[in-house]
Amino acid sequence: MDFISKNFVYRTLPFNKLVQRAAEETHKEFFIAEDEKYYLRSLGEDPRKDVADIRQQFPSLRGDIKFPAFFEEEQFFSSVFRISSPGLQLWTHYDVMDNFLIQVTGKKRVTLFSPRDAHYLYLSGSKSEVLDIDNPDLDKYPLFPKARRYECSLEAGDVLFIPALWFHNVISEEFGVGVNVFWKHLPSECYDKTDTYGNKDPVAASRAVQILDRALKTLAELPEEYRDFYARQMVLRIQDKAYSKNLE
């Protein structure tokens, strides 16, 4: 699945039909193609205002999932129920909150990239433009191989901790059911109050990007030679003032 070109469509099915089709390699009944993939990501009652919580949307499953005790209850943000077809791949992206990926059934391959390698990932917002991370187009993305990969395989009963800002790419190698549990590790006021998915940048970060966009627009008023000179000074200043010395 690619959220940049949006190579998917939204459709509604009875839950039992969704599970049946998601578990099949090929389909007698289908929307577009007999080998199409299916993916469910649970939402809140009103996705514009409510977060996903498996305990609310799927109360019959409430007792089947125990959240790892790594955070206080008031830090809880969401618990997302997921179902995916074998072969389904989710684009490389980051989330702004820590989360656990709990694999209930099936097998997934998860590939992670450090936030420090963001400049090798060809980002469009929070997502990488490199869709095929195993066979990238090196003419288009020549720096991508410099990004260090951390890869693991999840099977039923496994839990993976995915730190905030770490990029991750997920491939379902079998029909799979999983649950993501997200929690706030920063003070609540740092987060965008309209965010129901856990993927909007912190408020201060969004403001900083807006200021940067205005600064770049102002720089564009200069001739190229001057624009280049002052842009490089800005980059050096950002490196000096904002880059962490503790992550070297």
JSON list of C-alpha atoms in Angstrom, two decimals:
[
{"chain": "A", "resi": 1, "resn": "MET", "atom": "CA", "xyz": [0.00, 0.00, 0.00]},
{"chain": "A", "resi": 2, "resn": "ASP", "atom": "CA", "xyz": [1.26, 3.42, -0.98]},
{"chain": "A", "resi": 3, "resn": "PHE", "atom": "CA", "xyz": [-0.31, 6.44, 0.72]},
{"chain": "A", "resi": 4, "resn": "ILE", "atom": "CA", "xyz": [1.51, 8.87, -1.58]},
{"chain": "A", "resi": 5, "resn": "SER", "atom": "CA", "xyz": [-0.04, 7.68, -4.87]},
{"chain": "A", "resi": 6, "resn": "LYS", "atom": "CA", "xyz": [-2.98, 6.08, -2.98]},
{"chain": "A", "resi": 7, "resn": "ASN", "atom": "CA", "xyz": [-2.97, 2.78, -4.88]},
{"chain": "A", "resi": 8, "resn": "PHE", "atom": "CA", "xyz": [-5.95, 1.50, -2.88]},
{"chain": "A", "resi": 9, "resn": "VAL", "atom": "CA", "xyz": [-9.67, 2.07, -2.49]},
{"chain": "A", "resi": 10, "resn": "TYR", "atom": "CA", "xyz": [-12.00, 2.05, 0.50]},
{"chain": "A", "resi": 11, "resn": "ARG", "atom": "CA", "xyz": [-14.78, -0.51, 0.52]},
{"chain": "A", "resi": 12, "resn": "THR", "atom": "CA", "xyz": [-17.28, -1.85, 3.07]},
{"chain": "A", "resi": 13, "resn": "LEU", "atom": "CA", "xyz": [-17.80, -5.55, 3.80]},
{"chain": "A", "resi": 14, "resn": "PRO", "atom": "CA", "xyz": [-19.45, -7.59, 6.56]},
{"chain": "A", "resi": 15, "resn": "PHE", "atom": "CA", "xyz": [-16.75, -8.50, 9.06]},
{"chain": "A", "resi": 16, "resn": "ASN", "atom": "CA", "xyz": [-16.91, -12.25, 8.35]},
{"chain": "A", "resi": 17, "resn": "LYS", "atom": "CA", "xyz": [-16.57, -11.57, 4.61]},
{"chain": "A", "resi": 18, "resn": "LEU", "atom": "CA", "xyz": [-13.56, -9.34, 5.22]},
{"chain": "A", "resi": 19, "resn": "VAL", "atom": "CA", "xyz": [-11.81, -12.02, 7.27]},
{"chain": "A", "resi": 20, "resn": "GLN", "atom": "CA", "xyz": [-12.62, -14.65, 4.66]},
{"chain": "A", "resi": 21, "resn": "ARG", "atom": "CA", "xyz": [-11.25, -12.61, 1.77]},
{"chain": "A", "resi": 22, "resn": "ALA", "atom": "CA", "xyz": [-8.21, -11.38, 3.70]},
{"chain": "A", "resi": 23, "resn": "ALA", "atom": "CA", "xyz": [-7.22, -14.98, 4.37]},
{"chain": "A", "resi": 24, "resn": "GLU", "atom": "CA", "xyz": [-7.46, -15.97, 0.68]},
{"chain": "A", "resi": 25, "resn": "GLU", "atom": "CA", "xyz": [-4.65, -15.79, -1.88]},
{"chain": "A", "resi": 26, "resn": "THR", "atom": "CA", "xyz": [-7.15, -15.44, -4.75]},
{"chain": "A", "resi": 27, "resn": "HIS", "atom": "CA", "xyz": [-10.85, -14.62, -4.66]},
{"chain": "A", "resi": 28, "resn": "LYS", "atom": "CA", "xyz": [-13.97, -15.83, -6.40]},
{"chain": "A", "resi": 29, "resn": "GLU", "atom": "CA", "xyz": [-15.62, -12.60, -5.26]},
{"chain": "A", "resi": 30, "resn": "PHE", "atom": "CA", "xyz": [-13.64, -9.38, -5.51]},
{"chain": "A", "resi": 31, "resn": "PHE", "atom": "CA", "xyz": [-13.90, -5.63, -6.17]},
{"chain": "A", "resi": 32, "resn": "ILE", "atom": "CA", "xyz": [-11.10, -5.03, -8.67]},
{"chain": "A", "resi": 33, "resn": "ALA", "atom": "CA", "xyz": [-8.88, -8.10, -9.14]},
{"chain": "A", "resi": 34, "resn": "GLU", "atom": "CA", "xyz": [-8.94, -11.73, -8.05]},
{"chain": "A", "resi": 35, "resn": "ASP", "atom": "CA", "xyz": [-5.57, -11.32, -6.26]},
{"chain": "A", "resi": 36, "resn": "GLU", "atom": "CA", "xyz": [-6.43, -8.04, -4.50]},
{"chain": "A", "resi": 37, "resn": "LYS", "atom": "CA", "xyz": [-5.25, -7.53, -0.91]},
{"chain": "A", "resi": 38, "resn": "TYR", "atom": "CA", "xyz": [-7.42, -6.57, 2.06]},
{"chain": "A", "resi": 39, "resn": "TYR", "atom": "CA", "xyz": [-6.52, -4.42, 5.04]},
{"chain": "A", "resi": 40, "resn": "LEU", "atom": "CA", "xyz": [-8.50, -3.32, 8.08]},
{"chain": "A", "resi": 41, "resn": "ARG", "atom": "CA", "xyz": [-7.36, -0.53, 10.39]},
{"chain": "A", "resi": 42, "resn": "SER", "atom": "CA", "xyz": [-9.90, 0.11, 13.14]},
{"chain": "A", "resi": 43, "resn": "LEU", "atom": "CA", "xyz": [-11.13, 3.66, 13.79]},
{"chain": "A", "resi": 44, "resn": "GLY", "atom": "CA", "xyz": [-12.98, 5.47, 16.54]},
{"chain": "A", "resi": 45, "resn": "GLU", "atom": "CA", "xyz": [-16.75, 5.88, 16.47]},
{"chain": "A", "resi": 46, "resn": "ASP", "atom": "CA", "xyz": [-16.25, 9.27, 14.81]},
{"chain": "A", "resi": 47, "resn": "PRO", "atom": "CA", "xyz": [-12.79, 9.13, 13.17]},
{"chain": "A", "resi": 48, "resn": "ARG", "atom": "CA", "xyz": [-12.62, 12.94, 13.11]},
{"chain": "A", "resi": 49, "resn": "LYS", "atom": "CA", "xyz": [-12.90, 13.14, 16.90]},
{"chain": "A", "resi": 50, "resn": "ASP", "atom": "CA", "xyz": [-12.41, 9.69, 18.45]},
{"chain": "A", "resi": 51, "resn": "VAL", "atom": "CA", "xyz": [-9.31, 7.49, 18.61]},
{"chain": "A", "resi": 52, "resn": "ALA", "atom": "CA", "xyz": [-9.37, 3.76, 17.96]},
{"chain": "A", "resi": 53, "resn": "ASP", "atom": "CA", "xyz": [-9.63, 1.60, 21.06]},
{"chain": "A", "resi": 54, "resn": "ILE", "atom": "CA", "xyz": [-10.11, -2.14, 20.63]},
{"chain": "A", "resi": 55, "resn": "ARG", "atom": "CA", "xyz": [-11.78, -2.26, 24.03]},
{"chain": "A", "resi": 56, "resn": "GLN", "atom": "CA", "xyz": [-14.52, 0.07, 22.74]},
{"chain": "A", "resi": 57, "resn": "GLN", "atom": "CA", "xyz": [-14.93, -0.94, 19.08]},
{"chain": "A", "resi": 58, "resn": "PHE", "atom": "CA", "xyz": [-14.52, -4.70, 19.73]},
{"chain": "A", "resi": 59, "resn": "PRO", "atom": "CA", "xyz": [-15.70, -5.18, 23.34]},
{"chain": "A", "resi": 60, "resn": "SER", "atom": "CA", "xyz": [-15.92, -8.98, 22.93]},
{"chain": "A", "resi": 61, "resn": "LEU", "atom": "CA", "xyz": [-12.14, -8.99, 22.47]},
{"chain": "A", "resi": 62, "resn": "ARG", "atom": "CA", "xyz": [-11.48, -6.81, 25.52]},
{"chain": "A", "resi": 63, "resn": "GLY", "atom": "CA", "xyz": [-10.37, -9.71, 27.68]},
{"chain": "A", "resi": 64, "resn": "ASP", "atom": "CA", "xyz": [-8.17, -11.26, 25.00]},
{"chain": "A", "resi": 65, "resn": "ILE", "atom": "CA", "xyz": [-5.62, -8.44, 24.79]},
{"chain": "A", "resi": 66, "resn": "LYS", "atom": "CA", "xyz": [-3.54, -7.35, 27.76]},
{"chain": "A", "resi": 67, "resn": "PHE", "atom": "CA", "xyz": [-1.60, -4.15, 27.21]},
{"chain": "A", "resi": 68, "resn": "PRO", "atom": "CA", "xyz": [2.04, -4.34, 28.32]},
{"chain": "A", "resi": 69, "resn": "ALA", "atom": "CA", "xyz": [2.51, -2.37, 31.55]},
{"chain": "A", "resi": 70, "resn": "PHE", "atom": "CA", "xyz": [5.04, 0.11, 30.20]},
{"chain": "A", "resi": 71, "resn": "PHE", "atom": "CA", "xyz": [3.03, 3.30, 30.70]},
{"chain": "A", "resi": 72, "resn": "GLU", "atom": "CA", "xyz": [0.47, 4.85, 33.02]},
{"chain": "A", "resi": 73, "resn": "GLU", "atom": "CA", "xyz": [-3.19, 4.60, 32.06]},
{"chain": "A", "resi": 74, "resn": "GLU", "atom": "CA", "xyz": [-3.44, 8.37, 31.57]},
{"chain": "A", "resi": 75, "resn": "GLN", "atom": "CA", "xyz": [-0.69, 8.12, 28.92]},
{"chain": "A", "resi": 76, "resn": "PHE", "atom": "CA", "xyz": [-2.75, 5.72, 26.80]},
{"chain": "A", "resi": 77, "resn": "PHE", "atom": "CA", "xyz": [-3.61, 7.11, 23.36]},
{"chain": "A", "resi": 78, "resn": "SER", "atom": "CA", "xyz": [-5.07, 4.34, 21.20]},
{"chain": "A", "resi": 79, "resn": "SER", "atom": "CA", "xyz": [-5.22, 0.63, 20.48]},
{"chain": "A", "resi": 80, "resn": "VAL", "atom": "CA", "xyz": [-5.60, -0.19, 16.80]},
{"chain": "A", "resi": 81, "resn": "PHE", "atom": "CA", "xyz": [-6.99, -3.52, 15.58]},
{"chain": "A", "resi": 82, "resn": "ARG", "atom": "CA", "xyz": [-5.50, -4.62, 12.23]},
{"chain": "A", "resi": 83, "resn": "ILE", "atom": "CA", "xyz": [-6.23, -7.42, 9.77]},
{"chain": "A", "resi": 84, "resn": "SER", "atom": "CA", "xyz": [-4.14, -7.91, 6.63]},
{"chain": "A", "resi": 85, "resn": "SER", "atom": "CA", "xyz": [-3.90, -10.21, 3.65]},
{"chain": "A", "resi": 86, "resn": "PRO", "atom": "CA", "xyz": [-0.73, -12.21, 2.97]},
{"chain": "A", "resi": 87, "resn": "GLY", "atom": "CA", "xyz": [1.66, -10.16, 0.83]},
{"chain": "A", "resi": 88, "resn": "LEU", "atom": "CA", "xyz": [0.29, -6.80, 1.94]},
{"chain": "A", "resi": 89, "resn": "GLN", "atom": "CA", "xyz": [3.00, -4.17, 2.45]},
{"chain": "A", "resi": 90, "resn": "LEU", "atom": "CA", "xyz": [2.54, -0.90, 4.34]},
{"chain": "A", "resi": 91, "resn": "TRP", "atom": "CA", "xyz": [4.63, 2.09, 3.26]},
{"chain": "A", "resi": 92, "resn": "THR", "atom": "CA", "xyz": [7.63, 3.23, 5.29]},
{"chain": "A", "resi": 93, "resn": "HIS", "atom": "CA", "xyz": [6.54, 5.93, 7.75]},
{"chain": "A", "resi": 94, "resn": "TYR", "atom": "CA", "xyz": [7.02, 7.20, 11.28]},
{"chain": "A", "resi": 95, "resn": "ASP", "atom": "CA", "xyz": [4.61, 7.84, 14.14]},
{"chain": "A", "resi": 96, "resn": "VAL", "atom": "CA", "xyz": [5.06, 10.53, 16.79]},
{"chain": "A", "resi": 97, "resn": "MET", "atom": "CA", "xyz": [4.28, 8.26, 19.74]},
{"chain": "A", "resi": 98, "resn": "ASP", "atom": "CA", "xyz": [5.90, 5.14, 21.14]},
{"chain": "A", "resi": 99, "resn": "ASN", "atom": "CA", "xyz": [3.92, 2.01, 20.36]},
{"chain": "A", "resi": 100, "resn": "PHE", "atom": "CA", "xyz": [3.83, -1.75, 20.69]},
{"chain": "A", "resi": 101, "resn": "LEU", "atom": "CA", "xyz": [2.97, -3.91, 17.72]},
{"chain": "A", "resi": 102, "resn": "ILE", "atom": "CA", "xyz": [1.34, -7.06, 19.10]},
{"chain": "A", "resi": 103, "resn": "GLN", "atom": "CA", "xyz": [1.15, -9.92, 16.63]},
{"chain": "A", "resi": 104, "resn": "VAL", "atom": "CA", "xyz": [-1.92, -12.05, 17.41]},
{"chain": "A", "resi": 105, "resn": "THR", "atom": "CA", "xyz": [-1.73, -14.49, 14.51]},
{"chain": "A", "resi": 106, "resn": "GLY", "atom": "CA", "xyz": [0.23, -14.80, 11.29]},
{"chain": "A", "resi": 107, "resn": "LYS", "atom": "CA", "xyz": [3.73, -13.63, 10.44]},
{"chain": "A", "resi": 108, "resn": "LYS", "atom": "CA", "xyz": [5.07, -10.17, 9.63]},
{"chain": "A", "resi": 109, "resn": "ARG", "atom": "CA", "xyz": [8.43, -8.82, 8.52]},
{"chain": "A", "resi": 110, "resn": "VAL", "atom": "CA", "xyz": [9.15, -5.44, 10.05]},
{"chain": "A", "resi": 111, "resn": "THR", "atom": "CA", "xyz": [12.00, -3.25, 8.81]},
{"chain": "A", "resi": 112, "resn": "LEU", "atom": "CA", "xyz": [12.99, -0.20, 10.84]},
{"chain": "A", "resi": 113, "resn": "PHE", "atom": "CA", "xyz": [15.18, 2.81, 10.07]},
{"chain": "A", "resi": 114, "resn": "SER", "atom": "CA", "xyz": [16.60, 5.23, 12.61]},
{"chain": "A", "resi": 115, "resn": "PRO", "atom": "CA", "xyz": [15.38, 8.85, 12.64]},
{"chain": "A", "resi": 116, "resn": "ARG", "atom": "CA", "xyz": [19.03, 9.77, 12.12]},
{"chain": "A", "resi": 117, "resn": "ASP", "atom": "CA", "xyz": [18.82, 8.26, 8.62]},
{"chain": "A", "resi": 118, "resn": "ALA", "atom": "CA", "xyz": [15.83, 10.35, 7.56]},
{"chain": "A", "resi": 119, "resn": "HIS", "atom": "CA", "xyz": [17.90, 12.19, 4.95]},
{"chain": "A", "resi": 120, "resn": "TYR", "atom": "CA", "xyz": [18.43, 8.91, 3.08]},
{"chain": "A", "resi": 121, "resn": "LEU", "atom": "CA", "xyz": [14.73, 7.98, 2.94]},
{"chain": "A", "resi": 122, "resn": "TYR", "atom": "CA", "xyz": [13.40, 10.58, 0.46]},
{"chain": "A", "resi": 123, "resn": "LEU", "atom": "CA", "xyz": [10.56, 11.80, 2.63]},
{"chain": "A", "resi": 124, "resn": "SER", "atom": "CA", "xyz": [7.23, 13.20, 1.60]},
{"chain": "A", "resi": 125, "resn": "GLY", "atom": "CA", "xyz": [5.77, 14.35, 4.91]},
{"chain": "A", "resi": 126, "resn": "SER", "atom": "CA", "xyz": [5.97, 11.43, 7.32]},
{"chain": "A", "resi": 127, "resn": "LYS", "atom": "CA", "xyz": [6.34, 8.84, 4.55]},
{"chain": "A", "resi": 128, "resn": "SER", "atom": "CA", "xyz": [9.22, 7.56, 2.41]},
{"chain": "A", "resi": 129, "resn": "GLU", "atom": "CA", "xyz": [8.85, 7.75, -1.36]},
{"chain": "A", "resi": 130, "resn": "VAL", "atom": "CA", "xyz": [10.87, 4.52, -1.67]},
{"chain": "A", "resi": 131, "resn": "LEU", "atom": "CA", "xyz": [8.13, 1.92, -2.01]},
{"chain": "A", "resi": 132, "resn": "ASP", "atom": "CA", "xyz": [10.17, -1.21, -2.79]},
{"chain": "A", "resi": 133, "resn": "ILE", "atom": "CA", "xyz": [12.77, -1.18, -0.04]},
{"chain": "A", "resi": 134, "resn": "ASP", "atom": "CA", "xyz": [14.23, -4.52, -1.16]},
{"chain": "A", "resi": 135, "resn": "ASN", "atom": "CA", "xyz": [14.79, -3.43, -4.78]},
{"chain": "A", "resi": 136, "resn": "PRO", "atom": "CA", "xyz": [14.84, 0.38, -4.75]},
{"chain": "A", "resi": 137, "resn": "ASP", "atom": "CA", "xyz": [15.20, 2.42, -7.92]},
{"chain": "A", "resi": 138, "resn": "LEU", "atom": "CA", "xyz": [18.79, 3.60, -7.37]},
{"chain": "A", "resi": 139, "resn": "ASP", "atom": "CA", "xyz": [18.64, 6.01, -10.29]},
{"chain": "A", "resi": 140, "resn": "LYS", "atom": "CA", "xyz": [15.84, 7.82, -8.50]},
{"chain": "A", "resi": 141, "resn": "TYR", "atom": "CA", "xyz": [16.93, 7.12, -4.89]},
{"chain": "A", "resi": 142, "resn": "PRO", "atom": "CA", "xyz": [20.74, 6.76, -4.95]},
{"chain": "A", "resi": 143, "resn": "LEU", "atom": "CA", "xyz": [21.24, 7.51, -1.24]},
{"chain": "A", "resi": 144, "resn": "PHE", "atom": "CA", "xyz": [18.69, 4.99, 0.04]},
{"chain": "A", "resi": 145, "resn": "PRO", "atom": "CA", "xyz": [21.22, 2.12, 0.50]},
{"chain": "A", "resi": 146, "resn": "LYS", "atom": "CA", "xyz": [23.04, 4.29, 3.07]},
{"chain": "A", "resi": 147, "resn": "ALA", "atom": "CA", "xyz": [20.09, 3.98, 5.45]},
{"chain": "A", "resi": 148, "resn": "ARG", "atom": "CA", "xyz": [20.82, 1.25, 7.99]},
{"chain": "A", "resi": 149, "resn": "ARG", "atom": "CA", "xyz": [18.09, -1.38, 8.21]},
{"chain": "A", "resi": 150, "resn": "TYR", "atom": "CA", "xyz": [16.96, -3.15, 11.38]},
{"chain": "A", "resi": 151, "resn": "GLU", "atom": "CA", "xyz": [14.83, -6.14, 10.47]},
{"chain": "A", "resi": 152, "resn": "CYS", "atom": "CA", "xyz": [12.84, -8.63, 12.50]},
{"chain": "A", "resi": 153, "resn": "SER", "atom": "CA", "xyz": [10.18, -11.29, 12.00]},
{"chain": "A", "resi": 154, "resn": "LEU", "atom": "CA", "xyz": [7.06, -11.32, 14.18]},
{"chain": "A", "resi": 155, "resn": "GLU", "atom": "CA", "xyz": [5.01, -14.44, 14.81]},
{"chain": "A", "resi": 156, "resn": "ALA", "atom": "CA", "xyz": [1.92, -15.07, 16.92]},
{"chain": "A", "resi": 157, "resn": "GLY", "atom": "CA", "xyz": [2.51, -13.90, 20.49]},
{"chain": "A", "resi": 158, "resn": "ASP", "atom": "CA", "xyz": [5.45, -11.62, 19.66]},
{"chain": "A", "resi": 159, "resn": "VAL", "atom": "CA", "xyz": [5.49, -7.96, 20.67]},
{"chain": "A", "resi": 160, "resn": "LEU", "atom": "CA", "xyz": [7.70, -5.33, 19.02]},
{"chain": "A", "resi": 161, "resn": "PHE", "atom": "CA", "xyz": [8.44, -1.95, 20.59]},
{"chain": "A", "resi": 162, "resn": "ILE", "atom": "CA", "xyz": [8.56, 0.77, 17.91]},
{"chain": "A", "resi": 163, "resn": "PRO", "atom": "CA", "xyz": [9.96, 4.02, 19.35]},
{"chain": "A", "resi": 164, "resn": "ALA", "atom": "CA", "xyz": [8.48, 7.33, 18.29]},
{"chain": "A", "resi": 165, "resn": "LEU", "atom": "CA", "xyz": [10.01, 8.78, 15.09]},
{"chain": "A", "resi": 166, "resn": "TRP", "atom": "CA", "xyz": [11.51, 5.44, 14.00]},
{"chain": "A", "resi": 167, "resn": "PHE", "atom": "CA", "xyz": [10.54, 4.66, 10.42]},
{"chain": "A", "resi": 168, "resn": "HIS", "atom": "CA", "xyz": [8.99, 1.25, 9.88]},
{"chain": "A", "resi": 169, "resn": "ASN", "atom": "CA", "xyz": [7.88, -0.80, 6.89]},
{"chain": "A", "resi": 170, "resn": "VAL", "atom": "CA", "xyz": [5.64, -3.84, 7.45]},
{"chain": "A", "resi": 171, "resn": "ILE", "atom": "CA", "xyz": [5.02, -6.82, 5.17]},
{"chain": "A", "resi": 172, "resn": "SER", "atom": "CA", "xyz": [2.41, -9.43, 6.08]},
{"chain": "A", "resi": 173, "resn": "GLU", "atom": "CA", "xyz": [3.94, -12.75, 5.05]},
{"chain": "A", "resi": 174, "resn": "GLU", "atom": "CA", "xyz": [0.77, -14.59, 6.09]},
{"chain": "A", "resi": 175, "resn": "PHE", "atom": "CA", "xyz": [-2.83, -13.67, 6.87]},
{"chain": "A", "resi": 176, "resn": "GLY", "atom": "CA", "xyz": [-2.39, -11.64, 10.01]},
{"chain": "A", "resi": 177, "resn": "VAL", "atom": "CA", "xyz": [-4.19, -10.12, 12.95]},
{"chain": "A", "resi": 178, "resn": "GLY", "atom": "CA", "xyz": [-2.43, -7.59, 15.12]},
{"chain": "A", "resi": 179, "resn": "VAL", "atom": "CA", "xyz": [-2.93, -4.76, 17.58]},
{"chain": "A", "resi": 180, "resn": "ASN", "atom": "CA", "xyz": [-0.94, -1.54, 17.93]},
{"chain": "A", "resi": 181, "resn": "VAL", "atom": "CA", "xyz": [-0.95, 0.19, 21.30]},
{"chain": "A", "resi": 182, "resn": "PHE", "atom": "CA", "xyz": [0.13, 3.84, 21.23]},
{"chain": "A", "resi": 183, "resn": "TRP", "atom": "CA", "xyz": [0.86, 6.00, 24.26]},
{"chain": "A", "resi": 184, "resn": "LYS", "atom": "CA", "xyz": [1.92, 9.59, 24.95]},
{"chain": "A", "resi": 185, "resn": "HIS", "atom": "CA", "xyz": [5.47, 9.77, 26.29]},
{"chain": "A", "resi": 186, "resn": "LEU", "atom": "CA", "xyz": [5.54, 13.58, 26.03]},
{"chain": "A", "resi": 187, "resn": "PRO", "atom": "CA", "xyz": [3.27, 15.92, 28.02]},
{"chain": "A", "resi": 188, "resn": "SER", "atom": "CA", "xyz": [-0.22, 15.96, 26.50]},
{"chain": "A", "resi": 189, "resn": "GLU", "atom": "CA", "xyz": [0.01, 19.63, 25.51]},
{"chain": "A", "resi": 190, "resn": "CYS", "atom": "CA", "xyz": [2.84, 18.76, 23.09]},
{"chain": "A", "resi": 191, "resn": "TYR", "atom": "CA", "xyz": [0.46, 16.85, 20.83]},
{"chain": "A", "resi": 192, "resn": "ASP", "atom": "CA", "xyz": [-2.02, 18.14, 18.27]},
{"chain": "A", "resi": 193, "resn": "LYS", "atom": "CA", "xyz": [-5.44, 17.88, 19.91]},
{"chain": "A", "resi": 194, "resn": "THR", "atom": "CA", "xyz": [-7.07, 17.11, 16.55]},
{"chain": "A", "resi": 195, "resn": "ASP", "atom": "CA", "xyz": [-4.86, 14.06, 15.97]},
{"chain": "A", "resi": 196, "resn": "THR", "atom": "CA", "xyz": [-6.87, 10.82, 16.16]},
{"chain": "A", "resi": 197, "resn": "TYR", "atom": "CA", "xyz": [-4.27, 8.65, 14.41]},
{"chain": "A", "resi": 198, "resn": "GLY", "atom": "CA", "xyz": [-1.09, 9.46, 16.36]},
{"chain": "A", "resi": 199, "resn": "ASN", "atom": "CA", "xyz": [0.80, 10.66, 13.29]},
{"chain": "A", "resi": 200, "resn": "LYS", "atom": "CA", "xyz": [0.53, 14.46, 13.36]},
{"chain": "A", "resi": 201, "resn": "ASP", "atom": "CA", "xyz": [3.77, 16.16, 14.28]},
{"chain": "A", "resi": 202, "resn": "PRO", "atom": "CA", "xyz": [3.99, 17.77, 17.74]},
{"chain": "A", "resi": 203, "resn": "VAL", "atom": "CA", "xyz": [2.59, 21.30, 17.86]},
{"chain": "A", "resi": 204, "resn": "ALA", "atom": "CA", "xyz": [6.01, 22.94, 18.32]},
{"chain": "A", "resi": 205, "resn": "ALA", "atom": "CA", "xyz": [7.45, 20.98, 15.38]},
{"chain": "A", "resi": 206, "resn": "SER", "atom": "CA", "xyz": [4.57, 22.03, 13.11]},
{"chain": "A", "resi": 207, "resn": "ARG", "atom": "CA", "xyz": [5.04, 25.67, 14.09]},
{"chain": "A", "resi": 208, "resn": "ALA", "atom": "CA", "xyz": [8.78, 25.44, 13.42]},
{"chain": "A", "resi": 209, "resn": "VAL", "atom": "CA", "xyz": [8.16, 24.01, 9.93]},
{"chain": "A", "resi": 210, "resn": "GLN", "atom": "CA", "xyz": [5.72, 26.83, 9.15]},
{"chain": "A", "resi": 211, "resn": "ILE", "atom": "CA", "xyz": [8.34, 29.39, 10.23]},
{"chain": "A", "resi": 212, "resn": "LEU", "atom": "CA", "xyz": [10.95, 27.64, 8.08]},
{"chain": "A", "resi": 213, "resn": "ASP", "atom": "CA", "xyz": [8.63, 27.73, 5.07]},
{"chain": "A", "resi": 214, "resn": "ARG", "atom": "CA", "xyz": [8.19, 31.48, 5.53]},
{"chain": "A", "resi": 215, "resn": "ALA", "atom": "CA", "xyz": [11.97, 31.93, 5.86]},
{"chain": "A", "resi": 216, "resn": "LEU", "atom": "CA", "xyz": [12.55, 30.00, 2.63]},
{"chain": "A", "resi": 217, "resn": "LYS", "atom": "CA", "xyz": [9.96, 32.11, 0.85]},
{"chain": "A", "resi": 218, "resn": "THR", "atom": "CA", "xyz": [11.83, 35.21, 2.01]},
{"chain": "A", "resi": 219, "resn": "LEU", "atom": "CA", "xyz": [15.18, 33.79, 0.86]},
{"chain": "A", "resi": 220, "resn": "ALA", "atom": "CA", "xyz": [13.67, 33.22, -2.58]},
{"chain": "A", "resi": 221, "resn": "GLU", "atom": "CA", "xyz": [13.62, 37.00, -3.02]},
{"chain": "A", "resi": 222, "resn": "LEU", "atom": "CA", "xyz": [17.43, 37.01, -3.23]},
{"chain": "A", "resi": 223, "resn": "PRO", "atom": "CA", "xyz": [19.58, 36.27, -6.30]},
{"chain": "A", "resi": 224, "resn": "GLU", "atom": "CA", "xyz": [20.73, 32.64, -6.50]},
{"chain": "A", "resi": 225, "resn": "GLU", "atom": "CA", "xyz": [24.27, 33.27, -5.24]},
{"chain": "A", "resi": 226, "resn": "TYR", "atom": "CA", "xyz": [23.03, 35.10, -2.14]},
{"chain": "A", "resi": 227, "resn": "ARG", "atom": "CA", "xyz": [20.19, 32.66, -1.57]},
{"chain": "A", "resi": 228, "resn": "ASP", "atom": "CA", "xyz": [22.65, 29.75, -1.60]},
{"chain": "A", "resi": 229, "resn": "PHE", "atom": "CA", "xyz": [25.07, 31.53, 0.77]},
{"chain": "A", "resi": 230, "resn": "TYR", "atom": "CA", "xyz": [22.47, 32.42, 3.40]},
{"chain": "A", "resi": 231, "resn": "ALA", "atom": "CA", "xyz": [20.70, 29.06, 3.12]},
{"chain": "A", "resi": 232, "resn": "ARG", "atom": "CA", "xyz": [23.98, 27.32, 3.97]},
{"chain": "A", "resi": 233, "resn": "GLN", "atom": "CA", "xyz": [24.42, 29.62, 6.96]},
{"chain": "A", "resi": 234, "resn": "MET", "atom": "CA", "xyz": [20.92, 28.73, 8.13]},
{"chain": "A", "resi": 235, "resn": "VAL", "atom": "CA", "xyz": [21.67, 25.01, 7.83]},
{"chain": "A", "resi": 236, "resn": "LEU", "atom": "CA", "xyz": [24.86, 25.43, 9.87]},
{"chain": "A", "resi": 237, "resn": "ARG", "atom": "CA", "xyz": [22.98, 27.37, 12.52]},
{"chain": "A", "resi": 238, "resn": "ILE", "atom": "CA", "xyz": [20.27, 24.69, 12.74]},
{"chain": "A", "resi": 239, "resn": "GLN", "atom": "CA", "xyz": [22.94, 22.00, 13.08]},
{"chain": "A", "resi": 240, "resn": "ASP", "atom": "CA", "xyz": [24.68, 23.96, 15.82]},
{"chain": "A", "resi": 241, "resn": "LYS", "atom": "CA", "xyz": [21.57, 24.89, 17.79]},
{"chain": "A", "resi": 242, "resn": "ALA", "atom": "CA", "xyz": [19.17, 21.99, 17.25]},
{"chain": "A", "resi": 243, "resn": "TYR", "atom": "CA", "xyz": [21.09, 18.79, 16.46]},
{"chain": "A", "resi": 244, "resn": "SER", "atom": "CA", "xyz": [21.56, 16.57, 19.50]},
{"chain": "A", "resi": 245, "resn": "LYS", "atom": "CA", "xyz": [25.11, 16.01, 20.69]},
{"chain": "A", "resi": 246, "resn": "ASN", "atom": "CA", "xyz": [23.89, 13.01, 22.74]},
{"chain": "A", "resi": 247, "resn": "LEU", "atom": "CA", "xyz": [22.92, 10.92, 19.70]},
{"chain": "A", "resi": 248, "resn": "GLU", "atom": "CA", "xyz": [26.28, 10.94, 17.96]}
]
